mmCIF file of C-alpha atoms in Angstrom:
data_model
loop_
_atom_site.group_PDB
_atom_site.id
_atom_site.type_symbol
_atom_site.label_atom_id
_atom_site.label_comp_id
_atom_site.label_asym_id
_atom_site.label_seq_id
_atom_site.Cartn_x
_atom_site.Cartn_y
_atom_site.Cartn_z
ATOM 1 C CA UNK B 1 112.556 -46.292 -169.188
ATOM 2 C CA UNK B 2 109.788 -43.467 -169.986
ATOM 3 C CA UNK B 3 107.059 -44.913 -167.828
ATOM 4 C CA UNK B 4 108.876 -45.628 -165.047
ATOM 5 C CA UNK B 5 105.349 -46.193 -163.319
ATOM 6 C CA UNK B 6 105.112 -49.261 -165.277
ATOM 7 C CA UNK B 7 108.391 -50.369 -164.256
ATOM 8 C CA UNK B 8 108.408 -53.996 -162.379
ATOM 9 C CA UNK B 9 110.475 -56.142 -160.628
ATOM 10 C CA UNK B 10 114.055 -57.959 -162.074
ATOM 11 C CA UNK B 11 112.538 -60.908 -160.644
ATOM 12 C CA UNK B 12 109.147 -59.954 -162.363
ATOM 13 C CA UNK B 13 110.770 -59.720 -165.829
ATOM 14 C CA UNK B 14 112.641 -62.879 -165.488
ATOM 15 C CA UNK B 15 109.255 -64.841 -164.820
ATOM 16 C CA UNK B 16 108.548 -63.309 -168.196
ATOM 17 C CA UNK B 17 110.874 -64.576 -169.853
ATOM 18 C CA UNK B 18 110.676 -67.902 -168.651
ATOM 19 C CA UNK B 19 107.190 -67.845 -169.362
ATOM 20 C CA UNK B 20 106.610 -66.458 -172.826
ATOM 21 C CA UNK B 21 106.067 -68.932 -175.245
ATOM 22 C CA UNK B 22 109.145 -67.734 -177.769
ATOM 23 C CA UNK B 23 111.746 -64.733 -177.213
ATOM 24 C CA UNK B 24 112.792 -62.511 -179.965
ATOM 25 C CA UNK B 25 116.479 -62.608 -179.525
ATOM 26 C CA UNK B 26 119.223 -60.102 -181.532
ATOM 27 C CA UNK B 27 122.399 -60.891 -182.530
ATOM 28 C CA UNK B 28 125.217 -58.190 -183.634
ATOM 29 C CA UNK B 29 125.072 -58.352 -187.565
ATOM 30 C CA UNK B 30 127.475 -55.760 -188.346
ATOM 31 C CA UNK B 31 125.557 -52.019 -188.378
ATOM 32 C CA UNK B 32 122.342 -54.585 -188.806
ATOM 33 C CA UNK B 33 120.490 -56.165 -186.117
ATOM 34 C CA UNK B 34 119.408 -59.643 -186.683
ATOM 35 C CA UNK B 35 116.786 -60.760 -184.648
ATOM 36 C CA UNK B 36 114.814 -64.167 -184.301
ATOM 37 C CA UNK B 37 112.021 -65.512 -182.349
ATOM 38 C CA UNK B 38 112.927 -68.545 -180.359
ATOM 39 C CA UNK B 39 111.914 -70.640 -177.565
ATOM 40 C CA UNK B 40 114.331 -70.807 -174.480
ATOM 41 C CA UNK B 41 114.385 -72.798 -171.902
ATOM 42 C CA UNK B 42 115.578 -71.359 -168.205
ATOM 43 C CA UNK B 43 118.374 -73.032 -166.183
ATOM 44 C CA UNK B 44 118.610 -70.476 -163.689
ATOM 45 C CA UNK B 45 118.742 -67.488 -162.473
ATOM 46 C CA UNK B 46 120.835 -65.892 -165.419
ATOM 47 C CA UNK B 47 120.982 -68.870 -167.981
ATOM 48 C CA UNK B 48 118.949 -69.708 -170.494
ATOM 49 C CA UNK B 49 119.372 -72.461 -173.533
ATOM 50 C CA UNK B 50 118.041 -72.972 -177.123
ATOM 51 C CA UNK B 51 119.232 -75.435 -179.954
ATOM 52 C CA UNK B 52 119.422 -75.248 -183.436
ATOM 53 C CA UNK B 53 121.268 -76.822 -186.155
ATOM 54 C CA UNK B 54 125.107 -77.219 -186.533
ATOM 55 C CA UNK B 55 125.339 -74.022 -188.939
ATOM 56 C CA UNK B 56 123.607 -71.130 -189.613
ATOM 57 C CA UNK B 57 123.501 -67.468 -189.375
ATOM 58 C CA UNK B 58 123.083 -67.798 -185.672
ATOM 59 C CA UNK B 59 126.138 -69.416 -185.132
ATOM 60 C CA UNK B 60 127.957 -67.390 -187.718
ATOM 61 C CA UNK B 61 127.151 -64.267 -185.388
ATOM 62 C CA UNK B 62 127.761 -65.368 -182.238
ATOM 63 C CA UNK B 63 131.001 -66.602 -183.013
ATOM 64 C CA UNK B 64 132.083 -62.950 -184.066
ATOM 65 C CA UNK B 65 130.689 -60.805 -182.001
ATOM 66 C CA UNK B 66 128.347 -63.095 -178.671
ATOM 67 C CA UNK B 67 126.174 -59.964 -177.496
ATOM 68 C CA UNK B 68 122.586 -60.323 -177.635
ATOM 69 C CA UNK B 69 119.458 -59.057 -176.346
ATOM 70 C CA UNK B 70 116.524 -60.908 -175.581
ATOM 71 C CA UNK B 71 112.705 -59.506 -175.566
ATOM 72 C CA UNK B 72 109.873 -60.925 -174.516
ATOM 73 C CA UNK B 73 106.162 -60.200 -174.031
ATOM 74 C CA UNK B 74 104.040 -63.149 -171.921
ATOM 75 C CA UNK B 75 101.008 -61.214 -172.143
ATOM 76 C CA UNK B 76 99.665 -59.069 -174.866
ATOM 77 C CA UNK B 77 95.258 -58.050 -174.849
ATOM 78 C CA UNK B 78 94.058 -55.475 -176.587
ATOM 79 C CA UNK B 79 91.505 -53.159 -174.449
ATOM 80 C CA UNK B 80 89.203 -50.505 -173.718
ATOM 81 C CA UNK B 81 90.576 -48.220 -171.268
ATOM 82 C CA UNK B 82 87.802 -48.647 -168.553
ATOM 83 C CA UNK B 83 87.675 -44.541 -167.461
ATOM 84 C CA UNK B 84 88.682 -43.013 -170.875
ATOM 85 C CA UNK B 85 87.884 -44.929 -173.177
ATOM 86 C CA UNK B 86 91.155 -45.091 -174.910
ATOM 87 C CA UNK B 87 92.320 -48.122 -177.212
ATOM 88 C CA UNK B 88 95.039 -49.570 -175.760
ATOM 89 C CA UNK B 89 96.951 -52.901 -174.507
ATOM 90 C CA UNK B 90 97.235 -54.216 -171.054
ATOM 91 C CA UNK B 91 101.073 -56.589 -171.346
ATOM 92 C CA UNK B 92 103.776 -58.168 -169.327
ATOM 93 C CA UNK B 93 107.663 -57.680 -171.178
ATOM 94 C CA UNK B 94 110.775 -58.115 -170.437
ATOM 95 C CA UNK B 95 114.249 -57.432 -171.967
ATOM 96 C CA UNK B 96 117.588 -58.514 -170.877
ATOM 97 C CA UNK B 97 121.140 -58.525 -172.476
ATOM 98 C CA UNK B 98 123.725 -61.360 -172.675
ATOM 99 C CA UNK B 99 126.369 -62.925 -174.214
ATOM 100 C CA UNK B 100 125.448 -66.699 -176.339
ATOM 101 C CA UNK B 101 127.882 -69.036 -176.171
ATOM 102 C CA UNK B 102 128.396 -72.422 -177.967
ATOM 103 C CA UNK B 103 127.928 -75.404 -175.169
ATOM 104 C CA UNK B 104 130.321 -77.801 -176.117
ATOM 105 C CA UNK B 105 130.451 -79.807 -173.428
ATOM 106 C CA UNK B 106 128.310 -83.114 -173.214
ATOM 107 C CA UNK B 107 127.160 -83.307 -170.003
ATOM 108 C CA UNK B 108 125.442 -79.541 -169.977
ATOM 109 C CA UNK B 109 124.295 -80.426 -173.401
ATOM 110 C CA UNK B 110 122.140 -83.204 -172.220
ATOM 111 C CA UNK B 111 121.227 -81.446 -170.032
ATOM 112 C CA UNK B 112 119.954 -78.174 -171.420
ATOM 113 C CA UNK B 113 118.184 -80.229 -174.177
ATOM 114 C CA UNK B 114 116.154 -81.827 -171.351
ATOM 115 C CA UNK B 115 115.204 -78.891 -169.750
ATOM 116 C CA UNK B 116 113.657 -77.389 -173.651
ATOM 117 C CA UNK B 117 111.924 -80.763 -173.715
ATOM 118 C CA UNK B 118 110.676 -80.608 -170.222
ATOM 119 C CA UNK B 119 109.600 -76.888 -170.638
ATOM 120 C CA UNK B 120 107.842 -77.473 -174.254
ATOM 121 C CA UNK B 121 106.857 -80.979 -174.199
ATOM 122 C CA UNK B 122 106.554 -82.374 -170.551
ATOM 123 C CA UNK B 123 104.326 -84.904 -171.319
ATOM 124 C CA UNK B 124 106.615 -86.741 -173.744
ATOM 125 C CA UNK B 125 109.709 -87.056 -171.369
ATOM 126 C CA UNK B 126 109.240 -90.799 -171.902
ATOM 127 C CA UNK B 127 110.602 -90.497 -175.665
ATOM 128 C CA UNK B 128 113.371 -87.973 -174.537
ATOM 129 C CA UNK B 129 116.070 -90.772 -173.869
ATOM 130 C CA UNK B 130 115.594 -92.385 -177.209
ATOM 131 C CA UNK B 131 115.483 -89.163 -179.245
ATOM 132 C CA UNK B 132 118.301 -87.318 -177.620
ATOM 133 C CA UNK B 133 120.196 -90.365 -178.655
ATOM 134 C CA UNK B 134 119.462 -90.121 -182.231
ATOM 135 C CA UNK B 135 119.589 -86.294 -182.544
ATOM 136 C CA UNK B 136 121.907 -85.022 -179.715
ATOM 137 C CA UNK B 137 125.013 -85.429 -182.225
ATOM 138 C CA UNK B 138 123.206 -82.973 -184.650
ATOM 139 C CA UNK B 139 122.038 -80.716 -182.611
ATOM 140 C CA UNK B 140 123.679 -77.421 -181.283
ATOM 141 C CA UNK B 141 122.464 -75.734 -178.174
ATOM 142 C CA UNK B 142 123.281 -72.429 -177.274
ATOM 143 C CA UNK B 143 123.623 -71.020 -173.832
ATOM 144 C CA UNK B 144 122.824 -67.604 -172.938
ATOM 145 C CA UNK B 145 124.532 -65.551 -169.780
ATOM 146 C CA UNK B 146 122.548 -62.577 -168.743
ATOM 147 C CA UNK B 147 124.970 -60.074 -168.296
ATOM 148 C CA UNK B 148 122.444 -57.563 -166.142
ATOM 149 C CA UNK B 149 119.025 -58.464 -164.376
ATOM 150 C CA UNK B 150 116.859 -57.819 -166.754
ATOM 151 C CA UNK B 151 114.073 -55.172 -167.297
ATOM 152 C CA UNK B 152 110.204 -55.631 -166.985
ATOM 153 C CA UNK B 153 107.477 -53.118 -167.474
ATOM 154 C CA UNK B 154 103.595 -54.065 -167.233
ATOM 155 C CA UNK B 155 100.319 -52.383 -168.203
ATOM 156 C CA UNK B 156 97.342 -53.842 -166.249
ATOM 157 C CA UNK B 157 94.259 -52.736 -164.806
ATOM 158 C CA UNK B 158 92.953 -54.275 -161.239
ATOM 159 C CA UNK B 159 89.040 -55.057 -161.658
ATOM 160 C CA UNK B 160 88.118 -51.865 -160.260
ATOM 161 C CA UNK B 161 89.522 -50.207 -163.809
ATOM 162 C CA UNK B 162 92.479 -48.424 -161.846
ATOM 163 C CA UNK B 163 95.418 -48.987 -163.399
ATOM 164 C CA UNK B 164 97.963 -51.064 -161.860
ATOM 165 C CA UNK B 165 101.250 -48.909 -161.432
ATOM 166 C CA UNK B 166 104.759 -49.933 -160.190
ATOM 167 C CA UNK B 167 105.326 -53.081 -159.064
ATOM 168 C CA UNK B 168 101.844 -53.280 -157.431
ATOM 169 C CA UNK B 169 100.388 -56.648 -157.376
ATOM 170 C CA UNK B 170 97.030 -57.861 -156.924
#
């Protein structure tokens, strides 16, 4: 990492991930990347799920070559810098790499497609029952492994203007 100053926390960058509203993930396409925004759901400490349909270019890659790598920003806000006057962006990313795997088995299907639900609509867990039932046949969810912890790196300033440099936290 160049700015090693802005470096944070494994721990740090997960929490990013888990938190950022979609995560650009990549998939080996040959000597192309392929890379698509989607929203994950955490499991733990080095799983995360997301579904999509029973075929696709997805699936196609991961079933040749499962690498990918996951970035994610949680925070993004363009600003003034408050001593210089410089244009610039105060943010919170992360990137990790891992392998995606197929789930195949029921159980950890169910239950990876309640934790999406729970993380992007909470308040409708009362219709999760009845629509897993009528969708969880056509529906493929994908598991991802981190394979390393992943990598965070912040810009921030504290409210005195002073930029906020490794891992400090205020």
């Amino acid at each position: 990492m160049r700015r090693a100053d802005r470096e944070m926390s494994a721990d740090w960058a997960l929490e990013v991930l888990k938190r950022a509203p979609y995560v650009t993930v990549s998939f080996v396409d040959g000597d192309q990347p392929y890379a698509v925004p989607l929203s994950l759901a955490h499991a733990d400490g080095d799983t995360l799920y997301f579904h999509c349909a029973q075929e696709g270019k997805k699936l196609d890659l991961i079933a040749r070559n499962s690498a990918v790598f996951l970035s994610a920003v949680s925070r993004c806000k363009p600003v003034v810098g408050p001593h210089d006057n410089s244009f610039t962006l105060e943010f919170a990313s992360a990137t990790a790499c891992g392998i995606a795997s197929v789930v195949t088995d029921d159980a950890e299907k169910l239950r990876a497609m309640r934790l999406i639900c729970q993380r992007f609509l909470p308040r409708h867990m009362d219709a999760f029952d009845e629509a897993v039932e009528r969708s969880l046949s056509r529906t493929t969810v994908v598991r991802i492994t981190l394979t390393a912890p992943p990598v965070g790196k912040r810009k921030q300033y504290d409210s005195s203007g002073n930029e906020m440099k490794w891992k400090r936290m205020e």
